[in-house]
XYZ file of C-alpha atoms in Angstrom:
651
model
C -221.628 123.928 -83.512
C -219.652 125.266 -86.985
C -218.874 128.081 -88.311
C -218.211 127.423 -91.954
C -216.679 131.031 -92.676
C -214.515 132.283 -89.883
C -210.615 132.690 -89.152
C -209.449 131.526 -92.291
C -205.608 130.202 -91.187
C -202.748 127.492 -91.912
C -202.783 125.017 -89.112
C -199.192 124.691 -90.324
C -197.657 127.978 -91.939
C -193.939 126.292 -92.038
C -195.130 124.729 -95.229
C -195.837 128.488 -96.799
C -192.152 128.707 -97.559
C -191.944 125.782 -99.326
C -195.077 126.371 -100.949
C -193.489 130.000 -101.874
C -190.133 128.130 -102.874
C -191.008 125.136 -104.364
C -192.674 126.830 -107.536
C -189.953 129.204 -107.975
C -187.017 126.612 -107.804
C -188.697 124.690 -110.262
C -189.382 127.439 -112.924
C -185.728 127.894 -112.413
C -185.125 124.607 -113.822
C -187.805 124.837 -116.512
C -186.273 127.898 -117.393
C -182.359 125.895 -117.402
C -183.640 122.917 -119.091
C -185.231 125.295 -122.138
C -181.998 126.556 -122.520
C -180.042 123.293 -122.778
C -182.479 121.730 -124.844
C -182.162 124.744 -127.254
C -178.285 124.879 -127.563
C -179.021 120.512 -128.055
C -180.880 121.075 -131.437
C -179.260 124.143 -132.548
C -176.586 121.403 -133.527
C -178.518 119.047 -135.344
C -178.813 121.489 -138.252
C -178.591 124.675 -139.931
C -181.628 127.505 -138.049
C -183.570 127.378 -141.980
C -183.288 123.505 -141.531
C -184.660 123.914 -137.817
C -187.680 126.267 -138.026
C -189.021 124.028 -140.706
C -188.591 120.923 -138.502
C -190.214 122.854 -135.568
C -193.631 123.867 -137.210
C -195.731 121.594 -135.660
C -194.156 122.934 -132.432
C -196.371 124.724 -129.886
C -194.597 126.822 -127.622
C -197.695 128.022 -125.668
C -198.657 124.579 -125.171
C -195.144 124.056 -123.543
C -195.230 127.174 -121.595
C -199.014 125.970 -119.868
C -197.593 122.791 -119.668
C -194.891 124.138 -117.410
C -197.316 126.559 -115.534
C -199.302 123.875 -114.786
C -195.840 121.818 -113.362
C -195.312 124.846 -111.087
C -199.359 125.369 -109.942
C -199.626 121.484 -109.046
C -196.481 121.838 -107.296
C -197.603 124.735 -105.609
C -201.412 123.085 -104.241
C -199.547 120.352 -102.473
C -197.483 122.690 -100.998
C -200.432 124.591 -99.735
C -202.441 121.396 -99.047
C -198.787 120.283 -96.656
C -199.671 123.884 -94.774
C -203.063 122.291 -93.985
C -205.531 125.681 -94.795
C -208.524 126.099 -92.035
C -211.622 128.139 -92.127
C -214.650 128.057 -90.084
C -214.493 127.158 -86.455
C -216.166 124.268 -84.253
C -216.599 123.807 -80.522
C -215.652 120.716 -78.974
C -216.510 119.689 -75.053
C -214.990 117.623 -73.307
C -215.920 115.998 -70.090
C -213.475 113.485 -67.976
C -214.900 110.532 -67.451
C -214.342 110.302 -63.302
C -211.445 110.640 -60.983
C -208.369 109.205 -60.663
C -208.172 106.848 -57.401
C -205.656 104.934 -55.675
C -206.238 102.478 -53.126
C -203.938 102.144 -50.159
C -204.852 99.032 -48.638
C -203.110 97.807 -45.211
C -202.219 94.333 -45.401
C -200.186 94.400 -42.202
C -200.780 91.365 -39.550
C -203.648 93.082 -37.414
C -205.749 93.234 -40.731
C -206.253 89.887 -40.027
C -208.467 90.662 -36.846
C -211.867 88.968 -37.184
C -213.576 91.411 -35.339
C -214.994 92.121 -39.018
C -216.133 88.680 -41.129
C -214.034 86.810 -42.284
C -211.526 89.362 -41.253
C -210.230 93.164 -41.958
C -208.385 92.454 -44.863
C -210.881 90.330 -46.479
C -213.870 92.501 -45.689
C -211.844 95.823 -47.308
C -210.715 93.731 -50.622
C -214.572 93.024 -50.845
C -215.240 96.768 -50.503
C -212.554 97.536 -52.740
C -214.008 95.382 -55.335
C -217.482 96.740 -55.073
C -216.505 99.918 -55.496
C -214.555 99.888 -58.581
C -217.882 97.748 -60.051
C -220.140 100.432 -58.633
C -218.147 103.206 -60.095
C -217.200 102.185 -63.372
C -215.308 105.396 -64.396
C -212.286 106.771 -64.499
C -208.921 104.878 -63.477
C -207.728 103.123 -60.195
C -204.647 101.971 -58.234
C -203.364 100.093 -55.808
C -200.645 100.283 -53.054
C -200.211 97.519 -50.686
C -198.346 98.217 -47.502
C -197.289 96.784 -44.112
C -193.731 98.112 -42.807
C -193.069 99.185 -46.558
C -195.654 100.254 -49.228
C -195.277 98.811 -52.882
C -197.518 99.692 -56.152
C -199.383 96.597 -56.780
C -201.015 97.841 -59.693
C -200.691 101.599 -61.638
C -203.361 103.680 -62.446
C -204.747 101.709 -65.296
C -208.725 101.906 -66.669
C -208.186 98.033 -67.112
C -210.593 96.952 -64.167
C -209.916 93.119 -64.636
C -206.174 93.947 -64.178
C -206.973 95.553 -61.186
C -209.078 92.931 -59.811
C -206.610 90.646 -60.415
C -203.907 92.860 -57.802
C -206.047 92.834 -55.333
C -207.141 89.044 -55.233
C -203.200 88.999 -54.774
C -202.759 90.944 -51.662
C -202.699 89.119 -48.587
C -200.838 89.623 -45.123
C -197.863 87.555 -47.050
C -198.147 90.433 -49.795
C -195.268 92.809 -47.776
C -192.794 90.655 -45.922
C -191.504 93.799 -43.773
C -193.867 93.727 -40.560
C -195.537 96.499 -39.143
C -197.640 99.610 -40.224
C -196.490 102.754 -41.853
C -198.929 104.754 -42.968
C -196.729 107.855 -43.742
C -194.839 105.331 -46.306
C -198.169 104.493 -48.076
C -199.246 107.727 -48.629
C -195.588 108.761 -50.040
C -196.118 105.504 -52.262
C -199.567 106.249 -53.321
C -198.542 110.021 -54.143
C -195.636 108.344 -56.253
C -198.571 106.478 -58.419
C -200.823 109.735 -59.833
C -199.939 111.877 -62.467
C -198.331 115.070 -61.245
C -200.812 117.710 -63.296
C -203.126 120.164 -61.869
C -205.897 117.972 -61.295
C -206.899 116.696 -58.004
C -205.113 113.866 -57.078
C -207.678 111.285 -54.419
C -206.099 108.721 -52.143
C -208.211 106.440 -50.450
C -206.479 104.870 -47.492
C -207.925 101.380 -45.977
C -206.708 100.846 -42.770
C -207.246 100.073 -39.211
C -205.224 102.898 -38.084
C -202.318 101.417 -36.067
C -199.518 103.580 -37.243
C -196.622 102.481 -35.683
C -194.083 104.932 -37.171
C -196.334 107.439 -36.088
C -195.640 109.831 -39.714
C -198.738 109.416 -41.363
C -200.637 113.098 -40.086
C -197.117 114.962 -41.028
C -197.253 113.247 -44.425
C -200.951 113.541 -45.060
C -200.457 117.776 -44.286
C -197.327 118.068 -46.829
C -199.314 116.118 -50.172
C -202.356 118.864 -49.128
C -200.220 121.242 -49.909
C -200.042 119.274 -53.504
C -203.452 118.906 -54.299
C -203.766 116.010 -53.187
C -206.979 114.698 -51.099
C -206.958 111.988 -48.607
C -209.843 109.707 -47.639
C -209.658 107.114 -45.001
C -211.692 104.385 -44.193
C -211.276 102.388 -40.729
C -211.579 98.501 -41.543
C -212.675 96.990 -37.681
C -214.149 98.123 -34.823
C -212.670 100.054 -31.337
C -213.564 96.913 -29.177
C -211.326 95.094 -31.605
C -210.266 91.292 -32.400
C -208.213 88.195 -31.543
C -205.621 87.414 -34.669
C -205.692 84.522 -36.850
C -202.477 83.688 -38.482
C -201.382 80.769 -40.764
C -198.901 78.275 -39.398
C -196.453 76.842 -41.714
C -199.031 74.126 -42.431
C -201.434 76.132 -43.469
C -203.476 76.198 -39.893
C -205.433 78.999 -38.511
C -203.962 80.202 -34.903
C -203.853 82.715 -32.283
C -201.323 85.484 -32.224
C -199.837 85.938 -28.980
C -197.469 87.861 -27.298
C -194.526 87.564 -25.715
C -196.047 86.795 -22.163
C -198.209 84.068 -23.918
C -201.353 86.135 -23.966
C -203.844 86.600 -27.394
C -202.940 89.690 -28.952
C -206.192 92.209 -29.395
C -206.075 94.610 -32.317
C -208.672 97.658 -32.080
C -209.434 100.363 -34.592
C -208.109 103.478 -34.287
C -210.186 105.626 -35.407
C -208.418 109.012 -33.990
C -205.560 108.780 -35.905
C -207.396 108.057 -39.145
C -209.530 111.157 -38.497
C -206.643 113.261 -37.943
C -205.118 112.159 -41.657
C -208.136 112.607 -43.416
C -208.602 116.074 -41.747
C -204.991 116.502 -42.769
C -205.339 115.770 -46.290
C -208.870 117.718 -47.187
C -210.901 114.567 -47.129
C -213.276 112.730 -44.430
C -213.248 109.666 -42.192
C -215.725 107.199 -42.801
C -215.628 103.410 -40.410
C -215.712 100.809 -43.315
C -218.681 98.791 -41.159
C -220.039 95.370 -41.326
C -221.480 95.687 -45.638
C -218.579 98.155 -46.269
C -221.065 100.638 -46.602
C -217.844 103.408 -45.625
C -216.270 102.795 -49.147
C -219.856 103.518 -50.622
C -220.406 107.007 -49.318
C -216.385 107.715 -50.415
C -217.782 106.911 -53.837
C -221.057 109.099 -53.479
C -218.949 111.994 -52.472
C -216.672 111.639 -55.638
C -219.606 111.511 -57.789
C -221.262 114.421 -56.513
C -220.698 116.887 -59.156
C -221.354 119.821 -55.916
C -218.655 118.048 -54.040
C -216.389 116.929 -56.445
C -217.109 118.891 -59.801
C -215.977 117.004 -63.461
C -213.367 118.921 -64.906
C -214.929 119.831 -68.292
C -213.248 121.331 -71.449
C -214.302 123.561 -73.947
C -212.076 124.215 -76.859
C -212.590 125.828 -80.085
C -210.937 124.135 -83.030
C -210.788 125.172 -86.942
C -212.204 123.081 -90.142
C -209.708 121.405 -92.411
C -209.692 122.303 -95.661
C -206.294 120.497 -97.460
C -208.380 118.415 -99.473
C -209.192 121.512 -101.598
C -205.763 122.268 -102.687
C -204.463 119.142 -102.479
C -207.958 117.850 -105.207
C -206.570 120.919 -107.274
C -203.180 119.868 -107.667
C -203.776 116.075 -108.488
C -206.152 117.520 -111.296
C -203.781 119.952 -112.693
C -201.390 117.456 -112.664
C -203.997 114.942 -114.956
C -204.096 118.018 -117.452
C -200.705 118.766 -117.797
C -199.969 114.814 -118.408
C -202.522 114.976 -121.096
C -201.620 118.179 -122.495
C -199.091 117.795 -125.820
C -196.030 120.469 -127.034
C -197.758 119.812 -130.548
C -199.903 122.057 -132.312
C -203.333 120.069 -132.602
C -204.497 119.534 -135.868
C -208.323 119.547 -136.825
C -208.845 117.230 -139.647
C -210.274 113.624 -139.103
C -207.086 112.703 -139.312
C -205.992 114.541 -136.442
C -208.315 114.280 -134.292
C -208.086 110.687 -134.754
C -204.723 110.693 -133.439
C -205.350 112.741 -130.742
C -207.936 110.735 -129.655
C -205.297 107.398 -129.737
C -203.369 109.398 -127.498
C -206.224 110.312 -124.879
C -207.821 106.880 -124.462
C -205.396 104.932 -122.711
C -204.777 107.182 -119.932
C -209.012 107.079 -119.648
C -209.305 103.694 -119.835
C -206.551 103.058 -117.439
C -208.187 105.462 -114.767
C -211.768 103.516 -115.895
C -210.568 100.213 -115.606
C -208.661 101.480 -112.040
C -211.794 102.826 -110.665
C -213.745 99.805 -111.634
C -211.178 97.336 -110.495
C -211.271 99.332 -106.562
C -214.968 99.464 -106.663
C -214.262 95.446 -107.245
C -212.211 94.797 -104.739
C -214.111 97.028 -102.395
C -217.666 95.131 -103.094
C -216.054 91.868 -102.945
C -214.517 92.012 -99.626
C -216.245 89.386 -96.884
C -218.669 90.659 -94.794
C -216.720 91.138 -91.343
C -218.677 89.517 -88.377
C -218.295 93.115 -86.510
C -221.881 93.723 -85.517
C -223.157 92.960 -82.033
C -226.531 90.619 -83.487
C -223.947 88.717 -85.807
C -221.513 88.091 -82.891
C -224.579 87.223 -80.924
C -226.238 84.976 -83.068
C -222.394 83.236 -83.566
C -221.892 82.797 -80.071
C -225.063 81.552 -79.508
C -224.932 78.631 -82.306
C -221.355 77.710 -80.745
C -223.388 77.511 -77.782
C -225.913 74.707 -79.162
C -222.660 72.913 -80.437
C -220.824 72.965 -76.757
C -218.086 74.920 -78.171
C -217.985 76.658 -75.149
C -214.322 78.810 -75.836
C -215.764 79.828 -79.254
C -218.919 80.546 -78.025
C -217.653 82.636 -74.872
C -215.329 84.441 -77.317
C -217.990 85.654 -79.702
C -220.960 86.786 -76.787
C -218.205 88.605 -74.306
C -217.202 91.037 -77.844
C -221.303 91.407 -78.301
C -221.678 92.601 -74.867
C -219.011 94.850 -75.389
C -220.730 96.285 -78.150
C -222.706 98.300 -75.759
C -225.729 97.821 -78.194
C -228.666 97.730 -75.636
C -230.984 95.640 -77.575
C -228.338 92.739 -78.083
C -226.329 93.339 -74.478
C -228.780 91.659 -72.437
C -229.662 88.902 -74.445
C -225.839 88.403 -74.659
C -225.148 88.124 -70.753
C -227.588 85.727 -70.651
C -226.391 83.781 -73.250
C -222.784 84.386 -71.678
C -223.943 83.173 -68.161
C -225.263 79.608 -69.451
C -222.202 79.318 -71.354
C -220.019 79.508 -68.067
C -222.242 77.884 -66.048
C -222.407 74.726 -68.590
C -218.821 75.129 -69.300
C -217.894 74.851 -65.550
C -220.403 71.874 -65.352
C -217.972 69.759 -68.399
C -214.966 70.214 -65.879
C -216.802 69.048 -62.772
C -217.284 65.471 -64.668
C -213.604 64.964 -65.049
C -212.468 65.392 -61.000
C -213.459 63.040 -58.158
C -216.325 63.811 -56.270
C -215.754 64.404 -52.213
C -216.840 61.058 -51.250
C -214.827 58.777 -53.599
C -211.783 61.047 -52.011
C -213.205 60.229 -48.744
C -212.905 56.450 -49.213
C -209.773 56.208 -51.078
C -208.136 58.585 -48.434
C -209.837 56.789 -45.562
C -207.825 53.558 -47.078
C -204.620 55.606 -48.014
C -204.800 56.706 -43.918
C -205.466 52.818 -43.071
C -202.050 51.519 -44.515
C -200.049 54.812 -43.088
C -201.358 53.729 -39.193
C -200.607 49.930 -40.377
C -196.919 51.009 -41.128
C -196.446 53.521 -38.123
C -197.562 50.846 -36.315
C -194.654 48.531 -37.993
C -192.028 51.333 -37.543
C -192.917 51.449 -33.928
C -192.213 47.813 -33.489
C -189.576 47.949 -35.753
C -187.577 50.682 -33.709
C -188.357 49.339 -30.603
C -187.159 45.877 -31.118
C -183.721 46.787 -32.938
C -184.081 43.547 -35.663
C -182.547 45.153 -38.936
C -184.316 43.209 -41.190
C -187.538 44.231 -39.354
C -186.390 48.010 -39.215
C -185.569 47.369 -43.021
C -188.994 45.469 -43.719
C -190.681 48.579 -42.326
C -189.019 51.380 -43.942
C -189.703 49.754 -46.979
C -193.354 49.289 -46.461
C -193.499 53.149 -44.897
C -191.607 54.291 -48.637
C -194.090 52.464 -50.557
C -197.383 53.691 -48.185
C -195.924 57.377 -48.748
C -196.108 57.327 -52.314
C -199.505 56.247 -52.429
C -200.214 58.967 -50.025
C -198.843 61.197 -52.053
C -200.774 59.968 -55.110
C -203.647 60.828 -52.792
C -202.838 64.089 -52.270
C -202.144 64.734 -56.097
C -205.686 63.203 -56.552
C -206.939 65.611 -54.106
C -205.220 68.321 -56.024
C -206.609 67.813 -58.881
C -210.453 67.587 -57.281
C -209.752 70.557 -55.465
C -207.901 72.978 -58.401
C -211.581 71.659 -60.514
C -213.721 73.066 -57.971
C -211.915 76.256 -57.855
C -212.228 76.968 -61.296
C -215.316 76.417 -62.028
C -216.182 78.281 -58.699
C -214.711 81.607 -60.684
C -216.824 80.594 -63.450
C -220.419 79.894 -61.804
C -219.627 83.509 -60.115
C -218.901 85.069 -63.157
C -221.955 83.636 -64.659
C -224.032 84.585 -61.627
C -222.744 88.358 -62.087
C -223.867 88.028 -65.987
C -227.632 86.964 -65.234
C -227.891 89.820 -62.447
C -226.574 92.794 -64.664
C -228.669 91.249 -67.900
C -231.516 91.727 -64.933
C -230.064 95.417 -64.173
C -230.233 96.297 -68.404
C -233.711 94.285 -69.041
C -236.153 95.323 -66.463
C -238.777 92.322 -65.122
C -235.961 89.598 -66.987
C -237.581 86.766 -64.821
C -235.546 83.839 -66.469
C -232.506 85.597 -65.421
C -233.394 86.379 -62.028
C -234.277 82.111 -61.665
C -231.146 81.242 -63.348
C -229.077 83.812 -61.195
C -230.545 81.998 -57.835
C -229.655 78.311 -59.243
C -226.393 79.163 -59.769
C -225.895 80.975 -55.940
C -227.150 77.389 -55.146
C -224.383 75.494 -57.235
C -222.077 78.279 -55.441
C -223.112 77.250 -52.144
C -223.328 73.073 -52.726
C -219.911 73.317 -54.588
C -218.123 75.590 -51.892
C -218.993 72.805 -49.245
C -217.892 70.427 -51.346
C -214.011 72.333 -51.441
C -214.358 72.566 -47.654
C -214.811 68.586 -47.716
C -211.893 68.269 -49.860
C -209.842 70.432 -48.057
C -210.595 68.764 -44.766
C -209.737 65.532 -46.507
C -206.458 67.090 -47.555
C -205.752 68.138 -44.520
C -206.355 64.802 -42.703
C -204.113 63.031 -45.402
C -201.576 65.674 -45.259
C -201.022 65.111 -41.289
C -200.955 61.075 -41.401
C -198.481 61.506 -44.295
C -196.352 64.261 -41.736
C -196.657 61.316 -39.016
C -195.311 58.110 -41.385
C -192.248 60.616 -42.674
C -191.094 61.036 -39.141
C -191.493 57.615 -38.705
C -189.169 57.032 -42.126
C -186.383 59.371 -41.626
C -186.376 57.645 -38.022
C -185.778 54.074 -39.637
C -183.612 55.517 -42.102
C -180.555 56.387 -39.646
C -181.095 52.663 -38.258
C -180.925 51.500 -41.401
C -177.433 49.494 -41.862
C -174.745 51.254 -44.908
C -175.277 48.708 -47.660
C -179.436 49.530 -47.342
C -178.992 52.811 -46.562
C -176.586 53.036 -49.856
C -179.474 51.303 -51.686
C -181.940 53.251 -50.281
C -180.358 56.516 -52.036
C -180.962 56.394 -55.454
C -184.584 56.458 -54.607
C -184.966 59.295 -51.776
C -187.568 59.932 -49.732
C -188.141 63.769 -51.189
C -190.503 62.661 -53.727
C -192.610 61.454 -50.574
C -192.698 64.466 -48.357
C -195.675 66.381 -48.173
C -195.307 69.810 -49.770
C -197.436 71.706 -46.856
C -194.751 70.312 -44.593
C -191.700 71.968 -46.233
C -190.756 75.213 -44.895
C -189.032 76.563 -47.937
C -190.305 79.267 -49.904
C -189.545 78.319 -53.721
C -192.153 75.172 -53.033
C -194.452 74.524 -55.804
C -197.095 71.578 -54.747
C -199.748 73.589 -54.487
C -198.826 75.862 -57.664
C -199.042 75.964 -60.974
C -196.011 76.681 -63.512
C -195.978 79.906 -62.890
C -196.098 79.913 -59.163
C -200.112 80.900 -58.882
C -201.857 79.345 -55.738
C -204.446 76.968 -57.728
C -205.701 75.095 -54.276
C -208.533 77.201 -52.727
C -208.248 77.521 -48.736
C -211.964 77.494 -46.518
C -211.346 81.558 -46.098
C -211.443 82.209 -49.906
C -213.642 80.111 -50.101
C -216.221 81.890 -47.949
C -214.376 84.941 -49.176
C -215.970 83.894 -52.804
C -219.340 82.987 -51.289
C -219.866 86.295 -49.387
C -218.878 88.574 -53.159
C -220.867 86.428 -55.088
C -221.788 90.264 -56.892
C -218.087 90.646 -57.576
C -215.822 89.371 -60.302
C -212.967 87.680 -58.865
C -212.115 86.133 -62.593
C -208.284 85.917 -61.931
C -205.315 85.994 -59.722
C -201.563 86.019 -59.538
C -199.300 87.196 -56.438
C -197.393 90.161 -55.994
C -193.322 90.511 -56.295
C -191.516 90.186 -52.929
C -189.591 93.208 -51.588
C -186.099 93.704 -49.527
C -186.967 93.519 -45.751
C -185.128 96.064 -44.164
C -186.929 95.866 -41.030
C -186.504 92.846 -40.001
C -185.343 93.874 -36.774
C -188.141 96.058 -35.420
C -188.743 96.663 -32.092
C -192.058 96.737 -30.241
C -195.038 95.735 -31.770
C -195.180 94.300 -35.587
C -198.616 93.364 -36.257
C-alpha cells in the first residue's frame, strides 16, 4: 500500500549543507573568475578599442549560463540528500526458527536396542526433519565428554547433511556424556538477539557429569528453549563397538560382563522442563523429532515473528533528471549575441548539431548493444529443454548441471518435469560407473585363488620354521612377499568395486528422492511412482552386492593378517646378507591397512582423508533413509582429550 503524497523528507539531510554550500562557493568563483578575466582584456587595448571588440558580447547569456552552473550543481546536491514523499508499508514474515541440534554421539548411542542403533536411528530423524521442515536455519553440536560445533547455523541444508553423515561415536575422542557442556556449546552457536533461541537435544539421557538440569535452568533465563528427545528405550541394549579391524563386538565391563545401556528418560524430562520445552521418546520411526517439528510450526505454539515497517518513496531521480538537463542547456548555451539572418542561424545551427548527433548516434549505439546481446539460457523451460537434450547425448554432468538450476527455478510447470528428468539422469549416470568395477562374483573367484596361494605359503612358512633349513626359511619368505602383494592387489581390486558401489548408491538414492517429490508436485505422476520403486529395487540388489564385497574383503583382509605374521616370523630367521637384501624392498607395502593401528592411515581414504569404503551398517543405514539425501560426507576435526583419565563409567 502507497501513499504518493505524505511526509515529504531527505532520507539523508547531511547532503543539505552541501547542497546549500556548493552553489554559493561556486558563484564565488564565477564571481572571481569575471573579475580576472576583466583586468586580462583591459590590457589588450585601449576601453574605445574594447567595447567595439565586445559587441557581439552577451552578458545575460553569460550570467544564465552561470545560473544554470550553480542550479545543476545545486540538483545533484539535492538528488545526494535523496528527497522522499509518500509512504509504503512493507511486511515482513521470518521464514521459521532457528534450530540447533545437539546430538549425543557418546559410546552408549551405539545401543541397538533401537535399529541399527541410537545414533543411527537419531541421524535418520535428524535428517527427516530438516527435509520435512524446509525453513529457517539449523545447527549442529556433536558431543560425548566435550561438545564441538559441527556445523553453524547455516540455511545451506546440503552442508548440513553433510555434518551429520560425519558424526559417529569416533566424532568426540573424549569419552563420556556431558550434557551440561552441549547445551553451553549449542547456546554458543545462536545469535544472541531477542528472538527465541530452540535447542533440540538428542540423547539417551546418561549424564554423567550430572550439570545438564542446572545448565538447562540458567539459558531459560536467556530465552532460550530446550527440547529433548530420548533416542532408546528404558529396558535398554547390549553395545556394539568396532575393533581395530573394523569388527562389531560386545562392550564389557571390567568384571567381563556385557554392558546394558537404558534410556533415561527422567533426567531428560527434568531438562526440558528446565528449559521451557517438552520431552518427547524418539521411538522406533522417530516419530519424537516429528511432533518437535509440529510444535515449532504451530503458529499458536510457536508464533512467526512478523514485521511491519513503514518506509518512504524515493524521489532523487527528480532532481538529479533536472540537473543533468540543465547541465545539456548550459553546454549548448553561447556568451554571443545570436544573430537572425540566414547567415546566422546557419552557424548556429553548425554549432548545435554535433552535440545532437553525438547524443543520437549514443542512444542508437546502446539501444545496439542492448538488442544485440545473446539471449541468456536463464529461464527454467530453456534450462529444461538443455538438460534434457544433454540427456539424449549421455552427457550426464552437463545434463545434471542444467535440470538441478531448472528445478531450482521453482517454476511449477517445469519443476516436476525436471526431477524426473534429473532422476533418470542419476540413475543412468550411476549405471555407466557400475560397468567399469568388478562384479561380486569375479571378486569371489579371484579372492578365493588369492586365499589359495596365502594357505599354500603359510603352509611353507610352517615347514620352513619348523625345520630350521635357511634356504627353505628363505625360499618361503620369498614366496609369502610375493603372495602378499598379490593379496594386496586384491584388496585394491576390492577397493575399487566397493568405492563404485558406494557412489552410485548416493546417486540411485538421490534419484529415488527426485521421482518421489516430482510425485509430491504432480499429483497421479504414475511413471514416477514406477520408476521410484525400480530404483528402491537397484537400492536393495546393489546394497547386497556391497555386503558381498565387504565380506570378501574381510575374508582377504584376515588371510593376508595370517601370511604377515607368518613373514615377519621368517624375517628374524632370515640370515644378515638376506635380511640386508631383503630391505630395500620392505614388507610395508604388503601389510593390510585394516591391520595398522595408527591413526594417519589412508587405505581406505581418499586424498583428502574421506572414508570412500562403505561398511554393512551404512549400508543398511542408506537402505532404511532411502527418503533422505545423504549426497555427501566428510569427517569432523579432532579435539584435545582432556579426559582421558575419567573415572567410572565412559560410555
Amino acid at each position: 500500500m502507497t501513499d504518493h503524497f505524505a511526509h515529504p523528507h531527505f532520507a539523508s539531510p547531511a547532503w543539505l549543507w552541501i547542497a546549500l554550500a556548493a552553489p554559493l562557493l561556486l558563484v564565488m568563483l564565477q564571481v572571481h573568475a569575471g573579475r580576472v578575466r576583466r583586468r586580462q582584456i583591459a590590457r589588450l587595448a585601449s576601453p574605445s578599442i574594447l567595447e567595439a571588440m565586445q559587441t557581439s558580447h552577451s552578458r545575460g547569456r553569460s550570467f544564465l549560463k552561470n545560473i544554470l552552473q550553480v542550479m545543476t550543481v545545486a540538483c545533484l546536491c539535492f538528488g545526494l540528500a535523496r528527497p522522499q514523499w509518500g509512504e509504503q508499508t512493507e511486511s515482513s514474515e521470518s521464514a521459521g526458527e532457528d534450530v540447533v541440534f545437539l546430538l549425543d554421539c557418546s559410546q552408549s548411542m551405539l545401543a541397538t536396542d533401537v535399529t541399527p542403533s541410537r545414533l543411527a536411528r537419531a541421524k535418520m530423524a535428524i535428517q527427516e526433519f530438516v527435509q520435512k521442515s524446509g525453513q529457517g536455519r539449523v545447527g549442529l553440536v556433536a558431543f560425548a565428554g566435550q561438545a564441538f560445533l559441527q556445523c553453524p547455523l547455516t540455511f545451506d541444508y546440503d552442508a548440513f547433511r553433510e555434518a551429520l553423515q560425519a558424526v559417529d561415536e569416533r566424532a568426540i575422542p573424549a569419552l563420556g556424556t556431558d550434557i551440561g557442556r552441549a547445551l553451553k556449546e549449542g547456546y554458543s552457536a545462536v545469535d544472541k538477539n531477542g528472538r527465541r533461541k530452540i535447542l533440540v537435544l538428542v540423547s539417551d539421557g546418561e549424564d554423567l557429569e550430572k550439570t545438564s538440569v542446572a545448565q538447562a535452568r540458567a539459558l531459560a533465563m536467556t530465552n532460550v528453549v530446550i527440547f529433548t528427545v530420548g533416542v532408546g528405550t528404558p529396558t535398554g541394549g547390549e553395545l556394539l563397538i568396532a575393533d581395530p579391524s573394523g569388527k562389531r563386538e560386545l562392550l564389557r565391563s571390567e568384571q567381563g560382563q556385557p554392558v546394558r545401556s537404558r534410556l533415561d528418560e527422567p533426567t531428560l524430562r527434568a531438562i526440558a522442563e528446565a528449559g521451557h520445552g517438552s520431552y518427547q521418546p524418539l521411538g522406533m520411526l522417530g516419530d519424537g523429532l516429528d511432533r518437535v517439528r509440529q510444535t515449532l510450526e504451530d503458529r499458536d505454539g510457536f508464533a512467526r515473528f512478523a514485521a511491519t515497517r513503514r518506509e518512504g518513496v524515493d524521489h532523487f531521480h527528480v532532481p538529479v533528471a533536472l540537473g543533468l538537463i540543465l547541465l545539456i542547456v548550459q553546454s549548448l548555451l553561447g556568451t554571443r549575441r545570436p544573430e537572425w539572418t540566414g547567415a546566422g542561424l546557419r552557424r548556429q545551427a553548425v554549432k548545435v548539431l554535433p552535440s545532437v548527433m553525438a547524443l543520437t548516434f549514443g542512444w542508437a549505439l546502446a539501444a545496439h548493444g542492448a538488442g544485440n546481446q545473446p539471449e541468456l539460457p536463464r529461464s527454467a523451460r530453456h534450462l529444461f529443454n538443455l538438460g534434457t537434450q544433454n540427456l539424449r547425448e549421455s552427457r550426464w554432468r552437463e545434463a545434471e548441471a542444467a535440470l538441478d538450476a531448472a528445478v531450482n527455478s521453482n517454476d511449477a510447470e517445469i519443476q516436476p518435469l525436471a526431477l524426473y528428468n534429473l532422476a533418470q539422469v542419476r540413475f543412468r549416470a550411476g549405471m555407466e560407473t557400475l560397468k567399469g568395477s568388478l562384479a561380486s562374483d569375479a571378486l569371489e573367484a579371484r579372492s578365493e585363488q588369492g586365499i589359495q596361494s596365502a594357505d599354500s605359503a603359510i603352509k611353507s612358512a610352517e615347514t620352513a620354521l619348523a625345520g630350521g633349513d635357511i634356504k627353505a626359511v628363505v625360499a618361503a619368505y620369498r614366496t609369502g612377499r610375493a603372495t602378499s602383494k598379490s593379496l594386496k592387489q586384491v584388496l585394491d581390486a576390492i577397493k575399487g568395486s566397493s568405492d563404485a558401489c558406494g557412489a552410485v548408491l548416493l546417486r540411485w538414492q538421490r534419484a529415488a528422492n527426485d521421482f518421489r517429490s516430482a510425485m509430491e508436485l504432480r499429483v497421479g505422476y504414475e511413471n514416477a511412482r514406477l520408476n521410484a520403486a525400480a530404483v528402491d529395487r537397484h537400492v536393495v540388489e546393489l546394497t547386497n552386492e556391497q555386503w558381498k564385497i565387504q565380506e570378501i574383503r574381510n575374508a582377504v583382509a584376515a588371510r593376508k593378517a595370517d601370511l604377515q605374521k607368518f613373514l615377519d616370523a621368517l624375517k628374524r630367521r632370515l640370515p644378515p646378507e638376506e635380511s640386508k637384501g631383503e630391505h630395500g624392498a620392505d614388507d610395508d607395502d604388503s601389510r593390510d591397512p585394516s591391520q595398522s593401528s595408527k591413526p594417519d592411515d589412508q587405505e581406505n581414504k581418499g586424498d583428502n582423508g574421506k572414508e570412500l569404503v562403505l561398511t554393512p551398517e551404512e549400508a543398511m543405514r542408506l537402505l532404511s533413509s532411502l527418503r533422505l539425501d545423504l549426497s555427501r560426507q566428510y569427517s569432523a576435526g579432532n579435539l584435545p582429550n582432556d579426559r582421558q583419565n575419567r573415572a567410572g563409567r565412559t560410555w
